[in-house]
CSV table of C-alpha atoms in Angstrom, one decimal:
chain,number,residue,atom,x,y,z
A,26,UNK,CA,93.9,-90.9,-41.5
A,27,UNK,CA,93.9,-89.0,-44.7
A,28,UNK,CA,92.0,-86.4,-43.2
A,29,UNK,CA,93.1,-83.3,-42.0
A,30,UNK,CA,92.5,-80.1,-39.7
A,31,UNK,CA,91.2,-77.0,-42.7
A,32,UNK,CA,90.1,-74.9,-40.0
A,33,UNK,CA,89.4,-73.4,-36.7
A,34,UNK,CA,87.8,-70.7,-34.7
A,35,UNK,CA,86.0,-70.0,-31.0
A,36,UNK,CA,84.4,-67.7,-29.2
A,37,UNK,CA,84.9,-66.4,-25.3
A,38,UNK,CA,82.1,-65.0,-24.3
A,39,UNK,CA,83.1,-61.0,-23.3
A,40,UNK,CA,82.1,-61.7,-19.3
A,41,UNK,CA,84.9,-63.1,-17.1
A,42,UNK,CA,85.9,-63.2,-14.2
A,43,UNK,CA,89.7,-62.7,-12.6
A,44,UNK,CA,90.7,-62.8,-8.9
A,45,UNK,CA,89.4,-60.0,-7.5
A,46,UNK,CA,86.0,-61.0,-8.3
A,47,UNK,CA,86.9,-64.7,-6.4
A,48,UNK,CA,87.7,-62.4,-3.2
A,49,UNK,CA,84.7,-60.4,-3.7
A,50,UNK,CA,83.2,-63.0,-3.3
A,51,UNK,CA,84.9,-65.3,-1.2
A,52,UNK,CA,86.8,-63.2,1.1
A,53,UNK,CA,89.2,-65.8,2.7
A,54,UNK,CA,90.1,-67.5,0.1
A,55,UNK,CA,93.9,-66.6,-0.6
A,56,UNK,CA,93.8,-65.5,-4.0
A,57,UNK,CA,97.5,-65.9,-4.6
A,58,UNK,CA,97.8,-68.9,-3.3
A,59,UNK,CA,95.3,-70.1,-5.7
A,60,UNK,CA,96.7,-68.7,-8.8
A,61,UNK,CA,99.8,-69.7,-8.3
A,62,UNK,CA,98.7,-73.2,-8.1
A,63,UNK,CA,96.0,-73.1,-10.9
A,64,UNK,CA,97.7,-70.7,-13.0
A,65,UNK,CA,94.5,-69.3,-14.1
A,66,UNK,CA,93.9,-65.4,-13.6
A,67,UNK,CA,90.6,-64.8,-16.1
A,68,UNK,CA,88.1,-67.1,-17.1
A,69,UNK,CA,85.4,-66.5,-19.4
A,70,UNK,CA,81.5,-66.5,-18.2
A,71,UNK,CA,78.8,-66.9,-20.5
A,72,UNK,CA,75.8,-64.4,-19.3
A,73,UNK,CA,72.8,-66.1,-17.6
A,74,UNK,CA,70.2,-67.8,-20.9
A,75,UNK,CA,73.4,-68.0,-23.1
A,76,UNK,CA,74.0,-71.7,-23.9
A,77,UNK,CA,76.4,-74.1,-25.4
A,78,UNK,CA,74.7,-73.5,-28.8
A,79,UNK,CA,74.1,-70.3,-28.3
A,80,UNK,CA,78.5,-69.8,-28.1
A,81,UNK,CA,79.1,-72.9,-30.8
A,82,UNK,CA,76.8,-71.4,-33.3
A,83,UNK,CA,79.0,-68.2,-32.8
A,84,UNK,CA,82.1,-69.7,-33.2
A,85,UNK,CA,80.8,-72.1,-36.2
A,86,UNK,CA,79.6,-68.9,-37.5
A,87,UNK,CA,83.1,-67.1,-37.7
A,88,UNK,CA,84.7,-70.6,-39.6
A,89,UNK,CA,81.7,-70.4,-42.2
A,90,UNK,CA,82.1,-67.0,-43.0
A,91,UNK,CA,85.7,-67.4,-43.8
A,92,UNK,CA,84.1,-69.0,-47.4
A,93,UNK,CA,83.1,-72.0,-46.5
A,94,UNK,CA,80.2,-73.6,-48.4
A,95,UNK,CA,77.2,-74.2,-45.7
A,96,UNK,CA,76.3,-77.2,-48.4
A,97,UNK,CA,79.8,-79.1,-47.9
A,98,UNK,CA,79.0,-79.5,-45.0
A,99,UNK,CA,78.9,-83.7,-44.4
A,100,UNK,CA,78.4,-83.9,-40.4
A,101,UNK,CA,78.4,-81.8,-37.5
A,102,UNK,CA,79.6,-83.5,-33.7
A,103,UNK,CA,78.9,-81.6,-30.6
A,104,UNK,CA,81.2,-81.9,-27.8
A,105,UNK,CA,79.1,-80.9,-24.7
A,106,UNK,CA,78.7,-81.7,-21.0
A,107,UNK,CA,76.3,-79.1,-21.4
A,108,UNK,CA,73.5,-79.3,-23.6
A,109,UNK,CA,70.2,-77.1,-23.6
A,110,UNK,CA,68.2,-79.7,-23.0
A,111,UNK,CA,68.3,-83.3,-21.7
A,112,UNK,CA,67.1,-84.0,-24.8
A,113,UNK,CA,66.6,-82.9,-28.5
A,114,UNK,CA,70.0,-83.5,-28.9
A,115,UNK,CA,71.7,-80.0,-28.9
A,116,UNK,CA,73.4,-80.9,-32.0
A,117,UNK,CA,70.6,-81.2,-34.2
A,118,UNK,CA,69.6,-77.4,-32.9
A,119,UNK,CA,72.4,-75.7,-33.7
A,120,UNK,CA,72.4,-77.6,-37.7
A,121,UNK,CA,69.2,-76.1,-37.6
A,122,UNK,CA,71.1,-72.6,-36.4
A,123,UNK,CA,73.8,-73.1,-38.5
A,124,UNK,CA,71.0,-73.4,-41.5
A,125,UNK,CA,73.3,-76.7,-42.6
A,126,UNK,CA,71.4,-79.1,-44.9
A,127,UNK,CA,69.3,-81.6,-43.9
A,128,UNK,CA,71.1,-84.1,-45.3
A,129,UNK,CA,74.1,-83.6,-42.9
A,130,UNK,CA,74.5,-85.6,-39.7
A,131,UNK,CA,74.5,-84.1,-36.7
A,132,UNK,CA,75.0,-85.6,-33.2
A,133,UNK,CA,75.9,-84.6,-29.3
A,134,UNK,CA,78.9,-86.9,-27.5
A,135,UNK,CA,79.0,-86.2,-24.2
A,136,UNK,CA,82.5,-86.3,-22.8
A,137,UNK,CA,84.5,-83.5,-21.4
A,138,UNK,CA,88.0,-83.2,-21.5
A,139,UNK,CA,88.8,-85.3,-23.5
A,140,UNK,CA,86.2,-85.2,-26.0
A,141,UNK,CA,88.3,-83.0,-28.9
A,142,UNK,CA,90.1,-85.7,-29.0
A,143,UNK,CA,87.3,-88.2,-28.8
A,144,UNK,CA,86.3,-86.0,-32.1
A,145,UNK,CA,88.7,-86.0,-34.3
A,146,UNK,CA,88.7,-89.9,-34.1
A,147,UNK,CA,84.9,-90.0,-34.9
A,148,UNK,CA,85.1,-87.1,-37.6
A,149,UNK,CA,87.9,-88.7,-39.3
A,150,UNK,CA,86.5,-91.9,-39.4
A,151,UNK,CA,83.4,-90.6,-40.6
A,152,UNK,CA,85.8,-88.5,-43.7
A,153,UNK,CA,87.9,-91.9,-43.7
A,154,UNK,CA,85.3,-94.5,-44.2
A,155,UNK,CA,83.9,-92.3,-47.1
A,156,UNK,CA,80.5,-91.5,-45.1
A,157,UNK,CA,81.4,-87.6,-45.2
A,158,UNK,CA,83.8,-85.5,-47.5
A,159,UNK,CA,84.5,-82.5,-44.5
A,160,UNK,CA,82.6,-82.1,-41.6
A,161,UNK,CA,82.9,-79.7,-38.2
A,162,UNK,CA,83.6,-80.8,-34.7
A,163,UNK,CA,82.4,-78.5,-32.4
A,164,UNK,CA,83.1,-78.4,-28.4
A,165,UNK,CA,81.1,-75.8,-26.6
A,166,UNK,CA,80.9,-75.5,-23.0
A,167,UNK,CA,79.3,-73.7,-19.7
A,168,UNK,CA,80.8,-75.4,-16.4
A,169,UNK,CA,80.1,-72.1,-14.7
A,170,UNK,CA,76.2,-73.0,-15.0
A,171,UNK,CA,76.8,-76.0,-12.3
A,172,UNK,CA,79.6,-74.3,-10.2
A,173,UNK,CA,78.5,-73.0,-6.8
A,174,UNK,CA,80.3,-69.4,-5.8
A,175,UNK,CA,81.9,-70.7,-2.9
A,176,UNK,CA,83.5,-74.1,-4.9
A,177,UNK,CA,87.2,-73.4,-4.0
A,178,UNK,CA,88.2,-76.6,-6.1
A,179,UNK,CA,86.0,-76.0,-9.5
A,180,UNK,CA,85.2,-72.1,-9.5
A,181,UNK,CA,88.9,-70.7,-9.7
A,182,UNK,CA,89.4,-72.9,-12.6
A,183,UNK,CA,86.6,-73.4,-15.2
A,184,UNK,CA,85.7,-70.9,-17.6
A,185,UNK,CA,83.2,-70.7,-20.6
A,186,UNK,CA,84.2,-71.6,-24.5
A,187,UNK,CA,83.3,-73.2,-27.8
A,188,UNK,CA,85.8,-73.9,-30.8
A,189,UNK,CA,84.6,-75.2,-34.3
A,190,UNK,CA,87.4,-77.4,-35.9
A,191,UNK,CA,86.7,-78.2,-39.6
A,192,UNK,CA,88.1,-81.5,-40.6
A,193,UNK,CA,88.5,-82.3,-44.4
A,194,UNK,CA,90.4,-84.9,-46.8
A,195,UNK,CA,93.8,-85.0,-47.0
A,196,UNK,CA,96.3,-86.4,-49.6
A,197,UNK,CA,98.4,-87.8,-46.8
A,198,UNK,CA,98.0,-89.5,-43.1
A,199,UNK,CA,97.6,-86.0,-40.8
A,200,UNK,CA,95.8,-87.0,-38.4
A,201,UNK,CA,96.2,-90.5,-36.3
A,202,UNK,CA,97.6,-92.6,-34.6
A,203,UNK,CA,95.0,-93.0,-31.4
A,204,UNK,CA,95.3,-93.5,-28.4
A,205,UNK,CA,92.0,-93.8,-26.3
A,206,UNK,CA,91.0,-95.1,-22.7
A,207,UNK,CA,88.2,-95.0,-20.3
A,208,UNK,CA,88.2,-96.3,-16.7
A,209,UNK,CA,84.7,-95.3,-15.4
A,210,UNK,CA,85.2,-96.5,-11.6
A,211,UNK,CA,86.9,-92.5,-11.3
A,212,UNK,CA,82.6,-91.6,-12.4
A,213,UNK,CA,81.9,-90.2,-9.1
A,214,UNK,CA,84.8,-87.5,-9.0
A,215,UNK,CA,83.9,-85.5,-11.2
A,216,UNK,CA,80.2,-85.4,-11.3
A,217,UNK,CA,76.8,-83.4,-11.5
A,218,UNK,CA,75.1,-85.8,-9.0
A,219,UNK,CA,71.5,-83.9,-9.3
A,220,UNK,CA,71.1,-84.5,-13.0
A,221,UNK,CA,69.7,-87.3,-15.7
A,222,UNK,CA,67.3,-89.9,-14.4
A,223,UNK,CA,69.5,-91.4,-11.8
A,224,UNK,CA,67.3,-88.4,-9.5
A,225,UNK,CA,64.3,-88.2,-9.2
A,226,UNK,CA,62.6,-85.2,-10.8
A,227,UNK,CA,62.0,-82.7,-7.7
A,228,UNK,CA,65.8,-83.0,-6.9
A,229,UNK,CA,67.1,-81.8,-10.1
A,230,UNK,CA,66.6,-78.1,-9.9
A,231,UNK,CA,70.0,-77.7,-8.4
A,232,UNK,CA,72.9,-79.0,-10.9
A,233,UNK,CA,76.0,-78.2,-8.9
A,234,UNK,CA,79.3,-79.7,-10.0
A,235,UNK,CA,81.0,-81.6,-7.2
A,236,UNK,CA,85.0,-82.4,-8.1
A,237,UNK,CA,87.3,-84.1,-5.9
A,238,UNK,CA,90.4,-82.2,-7.0
A,239,UNK,CA,93.1,-84.6,-5.4
A,240,UNK,CA,91.2,-87.6,-6.4
A,241,UNK,CA,91.0,-86.2,-9.9
A,242,UNK,CA,95.0,-85.1,-9.9
A,243,UNK,CA,96.2,-88.7,-8.9
A,244,UNK,CA,94.3,-89.9,-12.3
A,245,UNK,CA,96.0,-87.5,-14.1
A,246,UNK,CA,99.5,-87.8,-12.4
A,247,UNK,CA,99.1,-91.4,-13.9
A,248,UNK,CA,97.2,-91.6,-16.8
A,249,UNK,CA,98.3,-88.7,-18.9
A,250,UNK,CA,101.9,-89.8,-19.0
A,251,UNK,CA,100.8,-93.7,-19.5
A,252,UNK,CA,98.6,-92.4,-22.5
A,253,UNK,CA,101.4,-90.0,-24.0
A,254,UNK,CA,104.0,-92.9,-23.7
A,255,UNK,CA,101.4,-95.1,-25.2
A,256,UNK,CA,100.8,-93.3,-28.2
A,257,UNK,CA,104.7,-92.4,-28.8
A,258,UNK,CA,105.2,-96.3,-28.8
A,259,UNK,CA,102.1,-97.1,-31.1
A,260,UNK,CA,103.6,-94.2,-33.5
A,261,UNK,CA,107.2,-95.1,-33.5
A,262,UNK,CA,108.3,-91.9,-32.2
A,263,UNK,CA,109.9,-90.5,-29.9
A,264,UNK,CA,109.4,-87.0,-27.6
A,265,UNK,CA,112.4,-85.3,-29.9
A,266,UNK,CA,109.7,-86.2,-33.0
A,267,UNK,CA,107.0,-84.3,-31.7
A,268,UNK,CA,106.9,-80.6,-32.3
A,269,UNK,CA,104.5,-79.4,-30.2
A,270,UNK,CA,102.1,-80.9,-27.2
A,271,UNK,CA,99.2,-79.6,-26.4
A,272,UNK,CA,97.9,-80.7,-23.6
A,273,UNK,CA,94.1,-80.0,-22.0
A,274,UNK,CA,94.3,-77.1,-20.2
A,275,UNK,CA,93.2,-78.5,-17.0
A,276,UNK,CA,95.3,-76.0,-14.6
A,277,UNK,CA,99.0,-74.6,-13.9
A,278,UNK,CA,99.9,-77.9,-11.5
A,279,UNK,CA,98.4,-81.0,-13.0
A,280,UNK,CA,100.6,-79.6,-16.6
A,281,UNK,CA,103.4,-78.7,-14.7
A,282,UNK,CA,103.5,-82.3,-13.0
A,283,UNK,CA,102.9,-84.2,-16.7
A,284,UNK,CA,105.8,-82.2,-17.7
A,285,UNK,CA,107.7,-83.1,-15.2
A,286,UNK,CA,106.8,-87.1,-15.3
A,287,UNK,CA,107.8,-87.3,-19.2
A,288,UNK,CA,110.8,-84.6,-19.1
A,289,UNK,CA,109.5,-82.6,-21.4
A,290,UNK,CA,111.0,-79.5,-22.9
A,291,UNK,CA,108.9,-76.7,-21.7
A,292,UNK,CA,109.3,-75.1,-25.0
A,293,UNK,CA,107.4,-78.1,-26.5
A,294,UNK,CA,104.3,-77.3,-24.1
A,295,UNK,CA,102.2,-74.9,-25.2
A,296,UNK,CA,99.9,-73.1,-22.6
A,297,UNK,CA,97.3,-70.2,-22.4
A,298,UNK,CA,95.1,-71.4,-19.0
A,299,UNK,CA,96.4,-67.9,-17.7
A,300,UNK,CA,93.8,-65.8,-19.7
A,301,UNK,CA,91.5,-67.8,-20.6
A,302,UNK,CA,91.1,-71.2,-18.2
A,303,UNK,CA,89.9,-74.6,-18.9
A,304,UNK,CA,87.2,-74.7,-21.3
A,305,UNK,CA,86.6,-78.2,-20.7
A,306,UNK,CA,86.7,-80.0,-24.3
A,307,UNK,CA,87.0,-76.3,-26.4
A,308,UNK,CA,90.6,-75.6,-24.3
A,309,UNK,CA,92.4,-77.9,-27.0
A,310,UNK,CA,91.2,-76.5,-29.8
A,311,UNK,CA,91.7,-73.2,-28.4
A,312,UNK,CA,94.9,-74.2,-27.6
A,313,UNK,CA,95.9,-75.0,-30.8
A,314,UNK,CA,94.4,-72.0,-32.6
A,315,UNK,CA,96.4,-69.6,-30.3
A,316,UNK,CA,99.4,-71.9,-30.7
A,317,UNK,CA,99.1,-71.6,-34.6
A,318,UNK,CA,98.2,-67.7,-34.2
A,319,UNK,CA,101.4,-66.7,-32.2
A,320,UNK,CA,103.3,-69.0,-34.5
A,321,UNK,CA,104.2,-71.4,-32.3
A,322,UNK,CA,103.1,-74.3,-34.4
A,323,UNK,CA,104.0,-74.2,-38.2
A,324,UNK,CA,103.0,-76.0,-41.9
A,325,UNK,CA,104.8,-79.6,-41.0
A,326,UNK,CA,104.9,-79.5,-37.4
A,327,UNK,CA,103.7,-82.8,-35.7
A,328,UNK,CA,101.9,-82.1,-32.9
A,329,UNK,CA,101.1,-83.9,-30.7
A,330,UNK,CA,96.8,-83.5,-28.4
A,331,UNK,CA,96.0,-85.0,-24.8
A,332,UNK,CA,93.0,-85.2,-23.3
A,333,UNK,CA,91.7,-86.1,-20.1
A,334,UNK,CA,89.1,-85.9,-17.3
A,335,UNK,CA,85.4,-85.9,-16.8
A,336,UNK,CA,84.9,-90.1,-16.7
A,337,UNK,CA,87.5,-90.4,-16.4
A,338,UNK,CA,88.1,-90.7,-19.9
A,339,UNK,CA,91.6,-89.9,-21.6
A,340,UNK,CA,93.0,-89.7,-25.5
A,341,UNK,CA,95.8,-88.6,-27.5
A,342,UNK,CA,96.6,-88.6,-31.1
A,343,UNK,CA,99.4,-86.9,-33.7
A,344,UNK,CA,98.3,-84.3,-36.1
A,345,UNK,CA,100.2,-83.3,-38.8
A,346,UNK,CA,99.9,-79.5,-38.9
A,347,UNK,CA,99.3,-78.6,-42.9
A,348,UNK,CA,99.4,-75.2,-42.8
A,349,UNK,CA,95.5,-74.3,-41.7
A,350,UNK,CA,95.1,-70.8,-40.1
B,19,UNK,CA,118.1,-92.9,-4.6
B,20,UNK,CA,118.8,-91.0,-1.6
B,21,UNK,CA,117.4,-92.9,1.6
B,22,UNK,CA,114.4,-90.7,2.7
B,23,UNK,CA,113.6,-90.2,5.6
B,24,UNK,CA,110.4,-89.6,8.1
B,25,UNK,CA,112.1,-86.1,8.7
B,26,UNK,CA,111.9,-85.3,5.0
B,27,UNK,CA,108.5,-86.5,4.3
B,28,UNK,CA,107.6,-83.6,7.9
B,29,UNK,CA,109.7,-81.4,5.6
B,30,UNK,CA,107.9,-81.7,2.3
B,31,UNK,CA,104.3,-81.2,4.3
B,32,UNK,CA,105.8,-78.7,6.4
B,33,UNK,CA,107.4,-76.5,3.1
B,34,UNK,CA,103.9,-77.2,1.1
B,35,UNK,CA,101.5,-75.2,3.9
B,36,UNK,CA,100.2,-71.3,4.0
B,37,UNK,CA,101.4,-69.8,6.0
B,38,UNK,CA,105.3,-71.1,6.2
B,39,UNK,CA,107.6,-72.2,9.0
B,40,UNK,CA,104.6,-73.9,11.0
B,41,UNK,CA,105.2,-76.9,13.2
B,42,UNK,CA,104.6,-80.5,11.5
B,43,UNK,CA,104.8,-83.2,13.7
B,44,UNK,CA,103.8,-87.4,13.3
B,45,UNK,CA,100.2,-86.1,14.7
B,46,UNK,CA,99.5,-83.3,12.1
B,47,UNK,CA,96.2,-83.6,10.4
B,48,UNK,CA,94.1,-81.4,7.7
B,49,UNK,CA,91.8,-80.6,10.8
B,50,UNK,CA,94.7,-79.6,13.0
B,51,UNK,CA,97.0,-78.3,10.9
B,52,UNK,CA,96.2,-74.6,9.2
B,53,UNK,CA,97.0,-74.0,5.5
B,54,UNK,CA,96.5,-78.1,4.7
B,55,UNK,CA,93.7,-77.5,2.5
B,56,UNK,CA,93.5,-79.4,-0.8
B,57,UNK,CA,95.7,-77.5,-3.0
B,58,UNK,CA,98.3,-77.6,-0.2
B,59,UNK,CA,97.5,-81.5,-0.5
B,60,UNK,CA,98.3,-81.2,-4.0
B,61,UNK,CA,101.6,-79.7,-3.6
B,62,UNK,CA,102.4,-82.3,-1.0
B,63,UNK,CA,101.8,-85.3,-3.8
B,64,UNK,CA,103.9,-83.7,-6.5
B,65,UNK,CA,106.7,-83.2,-3.7
B,66,UNK,CA,106.6,-87.0,-2.4
B,67,UNK,CA,106.7,-88.4,-6.2
B,68,UNK,CA,109.2,-86.2,-7.4
B,69,UNK,CA,111.8,-87.4,-4.1
B,70,UNK,CA,110.1,-90.8,-4.5
B,71,UNK,CA,110.6,-90.8,-8.2
B,72,UNK,CA,107.8,-90.9,-9.6
B,73,UNK,CA,106.4,-94.0,-7.4
B,74,UNK,CA,103.9,-92.1,-5.0
B,75,UNK,CA,101.8,-91.0,-8.2
B,76,UNK,CA,101.0,-94.8,-8.6
B,77,UNK,CA,99.6,-95.1,-4.5
B,78,UNK,CA,95.4,-93.8,-5.6
B,79,UNK,CA,95.3,-93.8,-1.6
B,80,UNK,CA,97.2,-90.6,-1.3
B,81,UNK,CA,94.5,-88.7,-2.4
B,82,UNK,CA,93.0,-89.0,0.6
B,83,UNK,CA,95.9,-89.6,3.5
B,84,UNK,CA,94.7,-86.2,5.2
B,85,UNK,CA,97.5,-87.0,7.9
B,86,UNK,CA,101.0,-87.0,8.4
B,87,UNK,CA,101.0,-91.3,10.1
B,88,UNK,CA,98.9,-91.9,6.8
B,89,UNK,CA,101.1,-90.5,4.8
B,90,UNK,CA,103.8,-92.8,6.8
B,91,UNK,CA,101.6,-96.0,6.2
B,92,UNK,CA,101.0,-95.6,3.2
B,93,UNK,CA,104.4,-95.1,2.0
B,94,UNK,CA,105.7,-98.0,3.8
B,95,UNK,CA,103.1,-100.4,2.6
B,96,UNK,CA,104.3,-99.3,-0.7
B,97,UNK,CA,107.7,-100.3,0.3
B,98,UNK,CA,109.3,-97.1,-0.2
B,99,UNK,CA,110.1,-95.9,3.5
């Protein structure tokens, strides 16, 4: 696609939790063991009453403040699984919050850790098709609101955060190809079961996340390397042609295992889960921004983005970095 | 590929557990061994996948194999032992 990433900004709530906080609530947890496996040392937690729309609004305001005219935004895609309401669409609330013009398309995408790649595919397609000139892909999650304090599988991993990415047209093919897929047979393995219309309304007060950690891990072990290999084949590239791999920052053990199976050079794999945690759909754009800020990604670099998780859903794409900061 | 034995598999399970150096036998399960939790199980899965040249990652049932007997049976069923 003749589309490129023009800018990324992100917001992390200032409240954090570390291993000591987990230990206080759960004295029997072996925190060293948890941190060794997950790699996560600090997670960000949204305030009570602070929502995905609030966080996306703060990230977007930061991006727009850098001289992007609000009137120039043709679409707003909000990737979230923690919407403010079942309805209306959170993106509509965000459109109003940001003061974007009424002719701006705004809609939610209910995807998790694969969501940023899908957002790029959707936003890129709108631009490529001539339906839009530029727009925002917002990824914002407050999974912490779904997680019990005693949940040893999910609580040590998930973190709240939002990232906003500005897409615009480019003179060259900076975005794509894409490789995406779905296996809905795994839907029960990462789910908020007492939610939505499937459950009687009296039961939906307790919206707790359930993750079958071992089953989800097996999915990542098999499907993610396949997705990477398929994208390399589709694009006619080899691992040597890719300058950087930005995986969804699921956890240390998940990324270690993918890197091992693909035999990737460690120096090409960016990681920031240690100080940020797993921010679901926001994790890839946050990592991308950090990698650029740390000058690991430079203008002209070829970057592979790989998202995977809840659904099951996965997606990967190539980005030719055009120098955005 | 070097031939992997049942005792090698027992050693992989033993190495994944905290506290270390526990006695692991054919009858060990996640219910009767301290520290065989979901995180330890991930380590077992990774280490088995390494020694069996990435073939264990294709056996989805391994996720719920919470005993040495169950693991060995799945490896045999998939012609890895």
